Short mmCIF file of C-alpha atoms and ligand atoms in Angstrom, two decimals:
data_model
loop_
_atom_site.label_atom_id
_atom_site.label_comp_id
_atom_site.label_asym_id
_atom_site.label_seq_id
_atom_site.Cartn_x
_atom_site.Cartn_y
_atom_site.Cartn_z
CA MET A 67 150.75 -90.63 -107.73
CA ILE A 68 152.06 -87.17 -107.40
CA ASN A 69 155.28 -86.62 -104.84
CA MET A 70 153.27 -83.19 -103.09
CA SER A 71 155.24 -81.36 -99.84
CA LYS A 72 153.60 -79.20 -97.69
CA PHE A 73 155.09 -75.89 -96.70
CA LEU A 74 154.50 -73.71 -93.43
CA ILE A 75 154.78 -70.03 -94.47
CA THR A 76 155.12 -68.08 -91.52
CA GLY A 77 154.90 -63.87 -91.49
CA GLY A 78 153.30 -64.45 -95.30
CA ALA A 79 150.84 -61.83 -94.87
CA GLY A 80 153.96 -59.37 -94.83
CA PHE A 81 156.21 -58.14 -97.44
CA ILE A 82 158.17 -60.71 -98.28
CA GLY A 83 156.54 -63.34 -96.87
CA GLY A 84 153.65 -62.45 -99.69
CA ASN A 85 155.79 -62.08 -102.31
CA PHE A 86 157.01 -65.77 -101.40
CA CYS A 87 153.47 -66.99 -100.78
CA HIS A 88 152.49 -65.77 -104.26
CA TYR A 89 155.43 -67.08 -106.03
CA MET A 90 155.22 -70.37 -104.47
CA VAL A 91 151.30 -71.12 -104.82
CA ASN A 92 151.84 -70.23 -108.76
CA THR A 93 155.26 -71.92 -109.41
CA TYR A 94 154.34 -75.06 -107.65
CA PRO A 95 150.13 -75.87 -107.74
CA ASN A 96 151.02 -80.00 -106.45
CA ASP A 97 152.44 -78.68 -103.55
CA GLN A 98 150.24 -77.13 -100.50
CA PHE A 99 150.92 -73.75 -98.57
CA VAL A 100 149.77 -73.09 -95.14
CA CYS A 101 150.63 -69.45 -94.05
CA ILE A 102 150.32 -68.61 -90.39
CA ASP A 103 150.47 -64.74 -89.81
CA ALA A 104 149.34 -62.46 -86.10
CA LEU A 105 148.21 -60.09 -88.93
CA THR A 106 149.98 -56.82 -86.66
CA TYR A 107 149.97 -53.72 -88.15
CA ALA A 108 152.73 -55.16 -90.36
CA GLY A 109 150.47 -58.08 -91.76
CA ASN A 110 147.50 -57.28 -94.87
CA LEU A 111 145.42 -59.67 -96.02
CA GLU A 112 144.73 -57.94 -98.84
CA THR A 113 147.88 -58.66 -99.76
CA LEU A 114 147.07 -62.71 -100.22
CA GLU A 115 143.78 -61.73 -101.99
CA PRO A 116 144.90 -62.86 -105.47
CA ILE A 117 145.50 -66.26 -103.95
CA ILE A 118 144.07 -66.57 -100.79
CA ASN A 119 141.19 -69.13 -102.95
CA LYS A 120 143.39 -71.42 -104.51
CA PRO A 121 143.56 -74.81 -103.41
CA ASN A 122 146.83 -75.23 -102.36
CA PHE A 123 146.97 -72.62 -100.01
CA LYS A 124 145.49 -72.08 -96.80
CA PHE A 125 145.69 -69.01 -94.04
CA VAL A 126 145.68 -69.39 -91.02
CA HIS A 127 145.31 -65.84 -88.20
CA GLU A 128 148.09 -67.02 -85.58
CA ASN A 129 150.90 -65.71 -83.41
CA ILE A 130 153.93 -67.96 -84.25
CA CYS A 131 155.05 -67.48 -80.12
CA ASN A 132 151.63 -68.52 -79.07
CA ARG A 133 153.41 -72.78 -78.41
CA ASP A 134 149.86 -74.11 -77.72
CA ALA A 135 148.35 -72.80 -81.21
CA VAL A 136 151.75 -73.72 -83.11
CA PHE A 137 152.06 -77.35 -81.98
CA LYS A 138 148.44 -77.96 -82.57
CA LEU A 139 148.95 -77.11 -86.13
CA PHE A 140 151.75 -79.13 -86.75
CA GLU A 141 150.23 -81.85 -85.43
CA GLU A 142 147.20 -81.44 -87.32
CA GLU A 143 148.82 -80.42 -90.91
CA LYS A 144 152.88 -82.60 -90.86
CA PHE A 145 155.06 -80.25 -92.77
CA ASP A 146 157.71 -81.18 -94.62
CA TYR A 147 159.08 -77.18 -94.58
CA VAL A 148 159.15 -74.89 -92.29
CA ILE A 149 160.36 -70.61 -93.56
CA ASN A 150 159.84 -68.66 -91.18
CA PHE A 151 159.37 -64.96 -92.65
CA ALA A 152 157.41 -63.82 -89.39
CA ALA A 153 159.29 -60.78 -87.30
CA GLU A 154 159.06 -57.48 -86.33
CA SER A 155 161.47 -55.85 -88.97
CA HIS A 156 160.99 -52.03 -89.01
CA VAL A 157 164.74 -50.76 -87.09
CA ASP A 158 163.21 -47.49 -85.84
CA ARG A 159 160.55 -48.91 -84.29
CA SER A 160 162.89 -51.46 -82.33
CA ILE A 161 164.89 -48.52 -81.65
CA GLU A 162 160.99 -46.84 -79.82
CA ASN A 163 159.99 -50.24 -78.46
CA PRO A 164 162.69 -53.63 -78.37
CA GLY A 165 160.57 -55.73 -76.20
CA ILE A 166 158.26 -57.05 -79.11
CA PHE A 167 161.40 -57.61 -81.58
CA LEU A 168 162.44 -59.82 -78.67
CA GLN A 169 159.46 -61.84 -78.42
CA THR A 170 158.56 -62.54 -81.85
CA ASN A 171 162.14 -62.73 -83.33
CA ILE A 172 163.61 -64.60 -80.92
CA MET A 173 161.03 -66.56 -78.69
CA GLY A 174 158.98 -66.93 -82.08
CA THR A 175 161.48 -68.54 -83.52
CA GLU A 176 162.73 -71.09 -80.65
CA THR A 177 158.82 -71.74 -80.73
CA LEU A 178 158.53 -72.68 -84.15
CA MET A 179 161.89 -74.65 -84.15
CA ASP A 180 160.22 -76.72 -80.91
CA ALA A 181 157.52 -77.87 -83.20
CA CYS A 182 159.56 -79.01 -85.64
CA ARG A 183 161.90 -81.17 -83.42
CA LYS A 184 158.90 -82.36 -81.57
CA TYR A 185 156.76 -83.28 -85.38
CA GLY A 186 159.48 -83.65 -87.22
CA ILE A 187 160.10 -81.90 -90.77
CA LYS A 188 162.60 -82.07 -93.34
CA ARG A 189 164.39 -78.67 -93.24
CA TYR A 190 163.83 -75.25 -90.90
CA HIS A 191 164.41 -72.38 -93.11
CA GLN A 192 165.17 -68.95 -91.23
CA VAL A 193 165.06 -65.84 -93.25
CA SER A 194 167.34 -63.26 -91.64
CA THR A 195 169.02 -60.32 -93.16
CA ASP A 196 172.42 -58.82 -93.96
CA GLU A 197 172.14 -56.43 -90.60
CA VAL A 198 173.68 -59.18 -88.48
CA TYR A 199 177.01 -58.29 -89.69
CA GLY A 200 176.82 -54.66 -88.91
CA ASP A 201 178.02 -52.06 -91.13
CA LEU A 202 181.01 -51.70 -93.58
CA PRO A 203 183.09 -48.37 -93.61
CA LEU A 204 181.56 -45.73 -96.37
CA ASP A 205 185.32 -45.05 -97.61
CA ARG A 206 186.19 -49.28 -98.32
CA PRO A 207 184.11 -49.96 -101.03
CA ASP A 208 186.33 -53.13 -101.31
CA LEU A 209 184.93 -54.41 -98.21
CA PHE A 210 181.54 -57.01 -99.03
CA PHE A 211 179.97 -59.24 -96.17
CA THR A 212 180.58 -62.74 -96.67
CA GLU A 213 179.00 -65.85 -94.91
CA ASN A 214 182.05 -65.88 -92.52
CA THR A 215 182.27 -62.21 -91.47
CA PRO A 216 181.22 -61.78 -87.76
CA ILE A 217 178.11 -61.30 -85.89
CA HIS A 218 178.29 -57.70 -85.06
CA THR A 219 174.93 -55.84 -84.67
CA SER A 220 173.74 -52.20 -84.25
CA SER A 221 170.13 -52.12 -83.68
CA PRO A 222 167.54 -53.76 -81.32
CA TYR A 223 166.09 -55.44 -84.19
CA SER A 224 168.87 -56.60 -85.62
CA ALA A 225 170.58 -58.20 -82.38
CA SER A 226 167.23 -59.95 -82.20
CA LYS A 227 167.48 -61.32 -85.88
CA ALA A 228 171.37 -62.25 -84.88
CA SER A 229 169.75 -64.07 -81.43
CA ALA A 230 167.76 -66.21 -84.08
CA ASP A 231 170.36 -67.25 -86.32
CA LEU A 232 172.38 -68.11 -83.15
CA LEU A 233 169.99 -69.82 -82.24
CA VAL A 234 169.03 -71.85 -84.95
CA GLN A 235 172.61 -72.51 -85.30
CA ALA A 236 172.44 -74.20 -81.88
CA TYR A 237 169.44 -75.99 -82.61
CA HIS A 238 171.28 -77.65 -85.69
CA ARG A 239 174.25 -78.81 -83.33
CA THR A 240 172.50 -79.70 -80.26
CA PHE A 241 169.60 -81.41 -81.41
CA GLY A 242 170.69 -82.10 -85.49
CA LEU A 243 167.73 -79.67 -86.34
CA PRO A 244 167.66 -79.66 -90.40
CA CYS A 245 168.11 -76.06 -91.22
CA THR A 246 169.50 -73.10 -93.01
CA ILE A 247 169.87 -69.98 -92.64
CA SER A 248 169.39 -67.23 -95.83
CA ARG A 249 170.80 -63.12 -95.33
CA CYS A 250 169.53 -61.14 -97.37
CA SER A 251 170.20 -57.42 -98.24
CA ASN A 252 167.39 -55.03 -98.70
CA ASN A 253 164.79 -55.89 -100.69
CA TYR A 254 162.09 -53.59 -102.53
CA GLY A 255 159.14 -54.69 -104.87
CA PRO A 256 155.56 -55.18 -104.57
CA TYR A 257 153.28 -54.84 -101.56
CA HIS A 258 156.07 -53.00 -99.45
CA PHE A 259 155.06 -51.61 -96.22
CA PRO A 260 154.87 -47.36 -97.12
CA GLU A 261 157.00 -46.84 -93.56
CA LYS A 262 159.79 -48.01 -95.19
CA LEU A 263 162.38 -45.71 -97.23
CA ILE A 264 161.42 -46.88 -101.03
CA PRO A 265 157.40 -46.63 -100.97
CA LEU A 266 157.37 -44.00 -98.09
CA ILE A 267 159.20 -41.78 -100.81
CA ILE A 268 157.18 -42.83 -103.66
CA LYS A 269 153.84 -41.64 -101.27
CA LYS A 270 155.35 -38.70 -100.18
CA ALA A 271 156.30 -37.85 -103.66
CA LEU A 272 153.34 -38.22 -105.39
CA ALA A 273 151.70 -36.15 -102.30
CA ASN A 274 154.14 -33.28 -103.38
CA GLU A 275 154.95 -33.79 -99.16
CA PRO A 276 158.81 -33.33 -97.79
CA LEU A 277 161.24 -36.42 -98.52
CA PRO A 278 163.00 -36.67 -94.83
CA ILE A 279 166.10 -38.11 -95.45
CA TYR A 280 167.91 -39.30 -92.35
CA GLY A 281 171.32 -37.70 -91.34
CA THR A 282 173.24 -36.62 -94.72
CA GLY A 283 171.68 -38.97 -97.09
CA ALA A 284 175.41 -40.86 -97.41
CA ASN A 285 173.88 -43.87 -95.71
CA VAL A 286 174.38 -47.26 -98.79
CA ARG A 287 172.30 -49.63 -98.52
CA ASP A 288 172.39 -52.87 -101.26
CA TRP A 289 168.93 -53.26 -102.57
CA LEU A 290 167.59 -56.30 -104.37
CA HIS A 291 163.79 -56.91 -106.00
CA VAL A 292 161.60 -59.04 -103.39
CA TYR A 293 160.86 -61.54 -106.64
CA ASP A 294 164.91 -62.26 -106.42
CA HIS A 295 164.76 -63.05 -102.61
CA CYS A 296 162.20 -65.21 -103.61
CA THR A 297 163.97 -67.15 -105.76
CA ALA A 298 166.71 -67.67 -103.56
CA ILE A 299 164.75 -68.93 -101.29
CA ASP A 300 163.28 -71.48 -102.95
CA LEU A 301 166.42 -72.53 -104.03
CA ILE A 302 168.44 -73.12 -100.78
CA VAL A 303 165.41 -74.63 -98.92
CA ARG A 304 164.85 -77.63 -101.86
CA LYS A 305 168.65 -77.35 -102.62
CA GLY A 306 170.94 -75.78 -99.75
CA ARG A 307 173.36 -77.98 -97.65
CA ASP A 308 171.68 -78.40 -94.04
CA GLY A 309 173.39 -76.12 -91.40
CA GLU A 310 174.46 -73.91 -93.76
CA VAL A 311 174.18 -70.14 -93.90
CA TYR A 312 173.75 -68.47 -97.67
CA ASN A 313 174.10 -64.71 -98.71
CA ILE A 314 172.05 -63.37 -101.19
CA GLY A 315 172.13 -59.81 -102.81
CA GLY A 316 172.53 -58.39 -106.34
CA HIS A 317 175.55 -55.55 -105.96
CA ASN A 318 173.12 -52.94 -106.09
CA GLU A 319 174.69 -50.37 -103.74
CA ARG A 320 173.36 -46.74 -103.72
CA THR A 321 173.05 -44.03 -101.43
CA ASN A 322 169.75 -42.97 -99.86
CA LEU A 323 170.34 -39.99 -101.87
CA GLU A 324 170.98 -41.67 -104.94
CA VAL A 325 167.80 -43.73 -104.41
CA VAL A 326 165.54 -41.18 -103.60
CA LYS A 327 166.36 -38.76 -106.85
CA THR A 328 166.16 -42.03 -109.15
CA ILE A 329 162.57 -41.91 -107.85
CA LEU A 330 161.96 -38.43 -107.88
CA LYS A 331 163.06 -38.37 -111.66
CA GLU A 332 161.38 -41.62 -112.46
CA LEU A 333 158.22 -39.43 -111.54
CA GLY A 334 158.83 -36.35 -112.63
CA LYS A 335 159.17 -34.48 -109.31
CA PRO A 336 161.78 -31.61 -107.93
CA GLU A 337 164.67 -32.67 -105.63
CA SER A 338 163.43 -29.72 -103.66
CA LEU A 339 160.99 -32.00 -101.86
CA ILE A 340 164.25 -33.52 -100.06
CA THR A 341 164.64 -32.49 -96.45
CA TYR A 342 167.30 -33.66 -94.15
CA VAL A 343 165.79 -34.54 -90.70
CA LYS A 344 167.69 -36.16 -87.25
CA ASP A 345 170.04 -39.46 -88.11
CA ARG A 346 168.88 -42.83 -87.08
CA ALA A 347 170.05 -43.05 -83.42
CA GLY A 348 173.43 -46.02 -84.04
CA HIS A 349 172.61 -45.54 -88.55
CA ASP A 350 174.50 -48.53 -90.07
CA LEU A 351 176.66 -46.55 -92.75
CA ARG A 352 176.83 -49.14 -95.34
CA TYR A 353 175.43 -52.63 -96.36
CA ALA A 354 176.97 -54.99 -98.98
CA MET A 355 176.66 -58.42 -99.67
CA ASP A 356 178.73 -60.77 -101.15
CA PRO A 357 176.23 -63.37 -102.98
CA THR A 358 179.19 -65.71 -104.24
CA LYS A 359 178.68 -68.68 -102.51
CA ILE A 360 174.47 -69.04 -102.85
CA MET A 361 175.73 -67.95 -107.02
CA THR A 362 178.55 -71.02 -107.76
CA GLU A 363 177.02 -73.85 -105.26
CA LEU A 364 173.33 -72.73 -105.96
CA GLY A 365 172.99 -71.22 -108.97
CA TRP A 366 170.66 -68.75 -107.96
CA LYS A 367 171.09 -65.38 -110.31
CA PRO A 368 169.36 -62.44 -109.76
CA LYS A 369 166.78 -61.69 -112.61
CA TYR A 370 167.02 -57.81 -111.99
CA THR A 371 169.63 -54.84 -111.55
CA PHE A 372 168.15 -51.77 -109.41
CA GLU A 373 167.78 -50.06 -112.71
CA THR A 374 165.43 -52.69 -114.20
CA GLY A 375 163.20 -53.19 -110.75
CA ILE A 376 162.84 -49.32 -109.40
CA GLY A 377 160.38 -48.99 -112.94
CA PRO A 378 158.42 -51.87 -112.60
CA THR A 379 157.49 -50.71 -108.45
CA ILE A 380 156.96 -47.20 -108.97
CA LYS A 381 154.72 -48.78 -111.82
CA TRP A 382 153.17 -51.59 -109.37
CA ASN A 383 152.75 -48.56 -106.30
CA LEU A 384 150.89 -46.42 -109.00
CA GLU A 385 148.63 -49.09 -110.22
CA HIS A 386 147.56 -50.02 -106.24
CA GLN A 387 147.14 -46.75 -104.77
CA ASN A 388 143.88 -48.71 -103.53
CA TRP A 389 145.88 -51.34 -101.48
CA ILE A 390 148.48 -48.35 -100.23
CA ASN A 391 145.50 -45.88 -99.50
CA HIS A 392 143.61 -48.81 -97.20
CA ILE A 393 146.97 -48.75 -95.32
CA ILE A 394 146.98 -44.86 -94.59
CA SER A 395 143.63 -45.09 -93.55
CA GLY A 396 143.65 -48.00 -91.63
CA GLU A 397 141.29 -49.50 -93.85
CA TYR A 398 143.25 -52.65 -94.52
CA MET A 399 142.33 -53.86 -90.68
CA ARG A 400 138.37 -53.07 -90.94
CA PHE A 401 138.98 -55.28 -94.49
CA MET A 402 140.59 -57.86 -92.14
CA LYS A 403 137.63 -58.02 -89.50
CA GLU A 404 134.83 -58.18 -92.34
CA ASN A 405 137.59 -61.49 -93.97
CA TYR A 406 136.66 -63.20 -90.58
CA ASN A 407 133.31 -62.14 -90.15
CA ARG A 408 132.81 -64.12 -93.95
P1 NAD B 532 157.24 -57.33 -92.84
O1 NAD B 532 157.82 -56.35 -91.55
O2 NAD B 532 156.45 -56.32 -93.80
O3 NAD B 532 155.82 -58.42 -92.46
C1 NAD B 532 156.67 -59.33 -91.12
C2 NAD B 532 154.94 -60.04 -91.18
O4 NAD B 532 155.31 -60.99 -90.12
C3 NAD B 532 153.68 -59.45 -91.09
O5 NAD B 532 152.53 -59.59 -91.91
C4 NAD B 532 153.44 -59.40 -89.70
O6 NAD B 532 151.80 -59.46 -89.34
C5 NAD B 532 154.05 -61.05 -89.68
N1 NAD B 532 154.15 -61.33 -87.77
C6 NAD B 532 154.79 -60.04 -87.08
N2 NAD B 532 154.94 -60.75 -85.87
C7 NAD B 532 154.33 -61.97 -86.27
C8 NAD B 532 153.63 -63.28 -84.74
N3 NAD B 532 154.52 -62.84 -83.55
N4 NAD B 532 153.57 -64.04 -85.46
C9 NAD B 532 152.92 -64.33 -86.57
N5 NAD B 532 153.80 -63.23 -87.75
C10 NAD B 532 154.10 -62.22 -87.29
O7 NAD B 532 158.48 -58.11 -92.51
P2 NAD B 532 159.47 -57.91 -94.61
O8 NAD B 532 160.01 -57.22 -94.63
O9 NAD B 532 158.87 -58.53 -94.99
O10 NAD B 532 160.47 -58.98 -93.49
C11 NAD B 532 160.17 -60.72 -93.99
C12 NAD B 532 161.02 -61.39 -93.16
O11 NAD B 532 162.39 -60.75 -93.96
C13 NAD B 532 161.88 -60.62 -91.77
O12 NAD B 532 162.41 -61.71 -91.23
C14 NAD B 532 163.02 -59.93 -92.18
O13 NAD B 532 163.26 -59.14 -90.50
C15 NAD B 532 163.43 -60.24 -93.21
N6 NAD B 532 164.43 -59.42 -94.36
C16 NAD B 532 163.75 -57.93 -94.71
C17 NAD B 532 164.24 -57.60 -95.37
C18 NAD B 532 163.50 -56.31 -96.40
O14 NAD B 532 164.19 -55.61 -97.00
N7 NAD B 532 162.27 -55.67 -95.91
C19 NAD B 532 165.55 -58.13 -96.43
C20 NAD B 532 165.92 -59.18 -95.20
C21 NAD B 532 165.32 -59.89 -94.72
O1 DAU B 533 168.82 -54.81 -94.59
C1 DAU B 533 168.08 -55.33 -94.72
C2 DAU B 533 167.20 -54.89 -93.98
O2 DAU B 533 166.83 -54.02 -94.87
C3 DAU B 533 165.91 -56.00 -93.40
O3 DAU B 533 166.65 -56.54 -92.49
C4 DAU B 533 164.49 -54.92 -92.62
O4 DAU B 533 163.81 -55.73 -92.12
C5 DAU B 533 164.42 -53.62 -93.73
O5 DAU B 533 163.64 -52.92 -92.66
C6 DAU B 533 165.52 -52.95 -94.18
O6 DAU B 533 165.98 -52.07 -93.19
P1 DAU B 533 166.53 -50.42 -93.24
O7 DAU B 533 166.77 -49.68 -92.09
O8 DAU B 533 167.90 -50.32 -94.16
O9 DAU B 533 165.59 -50.00 -94.21
P2 DAU B 533 164.53 -48.44 -94.11
O10 DAU B 533 163.59 -48.63 -95.39
O11 DAU B 533 163.82 -48.79 -92.69
O12 DAU B 533 166.17 -47.52 -94.76
C7 DAU B 533 166.73 -47.93 -95.70
C8 DAU B 533 167.68 -46.44 -95.34
O13 DAU B 533 166.87 -45.27 -95.91
C9 DAU B 533 168.44 -46.54 -93.95
O14 DAU B 533 169.96 -45.79 -94.04
C10 DAU B 533 167.58 -45.33 -93.30
C11 DAU B 533 166.94 -44.65 -94.39
N1 DAU B 533 165.70 -43.50 -94.23
C12 DAU B 533 165.00 -44.82 -93.72
C13 DAU B 533 163.51 -43.89 -93.65
C14 DAU B 533 162.18 -44.85 -93.53
C15 DAU B 533 165.54 -41.97 -94.61
O15 DAU B 533 166.73 -41.83 -94.66
N2 DAU B 533 164.55 -41.88 -94.13
C16 DAU B 533 163.30 -42.83 -94.20
O16 DAU B 533 162.38 -41.63 -93.68
#
């Protein structure tokens, strides 16, 4: 008899959760995957189209904050593993409207963990971010975030993610909830919502529109291809030590200006499109991950560098103009409604 595991993946209609669903459903045909997503503006069922009819995949349209619905789902499905990607994820939106970030990112995490406690699971995994460590100075390239770097947040988004991390650790210590936390650096790759830097720049450059660079463009981000984030989470969930935090990153630090110029060069577009705009409030200066722990303890190695990952990402965007245009036109929301009617 085949040993089958059942996974709950939350936020699977979003960028990273969607890539993770694709990866897991295709890599583990003998395991079962249930995706729950509230389909906010960032959720897109078209992202799940390639796997939506696979026999080992099921989509449930639900909010992780809906306690009754979440508990019912746990009772029915009896999950072995729960992986929580669902979140409000855009820093700029958290500056405009913090409340929904606290609701989904903190209270949603609490609801899921309460269900895990009640119905029992093998492992709860919280997908967190390097932003919980705050930022590093631009003039100290020798400094990196380790798992022991103190939590020190800047935006309502990062404060909500850090709060969730602390809650996960509290549930582990107080209730013995089996759990792990991963903190990853900036992702890029297929199905990236075009409000974030890389897909936004590709979209605007293709349309010969001005490219908005916050402040001077000197802020540094550490870019990891989403595929490598997926393999890291898979490894942590299966082999990571209970109660541990794992940093994920591949030492691909670039200034925002370097990222934008690379994209312009690949697309054959002029640098004159670059437009400096008002800086983001509280803008973190530099993120840089030390991934030594996951590499030495679990043997994880990224497949892509920024140089090898950015080309295919631009190509994906060029080849999936429909997916992007449906977001810009709002067509993807209509697709969702029709999908449900069907
Ligand atoms: P995203 O905004 O693209 O997707 C989030 C998904 O969660 C969407 O499908 C949305 O509909 C869903 N969602 C939102 N609120 C929900 C709710 N209340 N109930 C159910 N579903 C809900 O985000 P992303 O970039 O894919 O990020 C996924 C996770 O990874 C987040 O937890 C984020 O903090 C973390 N993370 C992101 C990055 C990055 O570079 N994007 C890096 C490190 C960590
Ligand atoms: O580090 C991980 C985090 O990366 C995740 O936790 C977040 O969910 C994810 O959104 C991302 O946050 P950032 O704020 O780093 O990503 P964003 O793409 O919004 O911005 C990247 C950098 O580019 C940042 O320094 C701000 C800048 N920027 C962004 C936009 C959208 C611009 O200069 N112009 C822009 O128009």
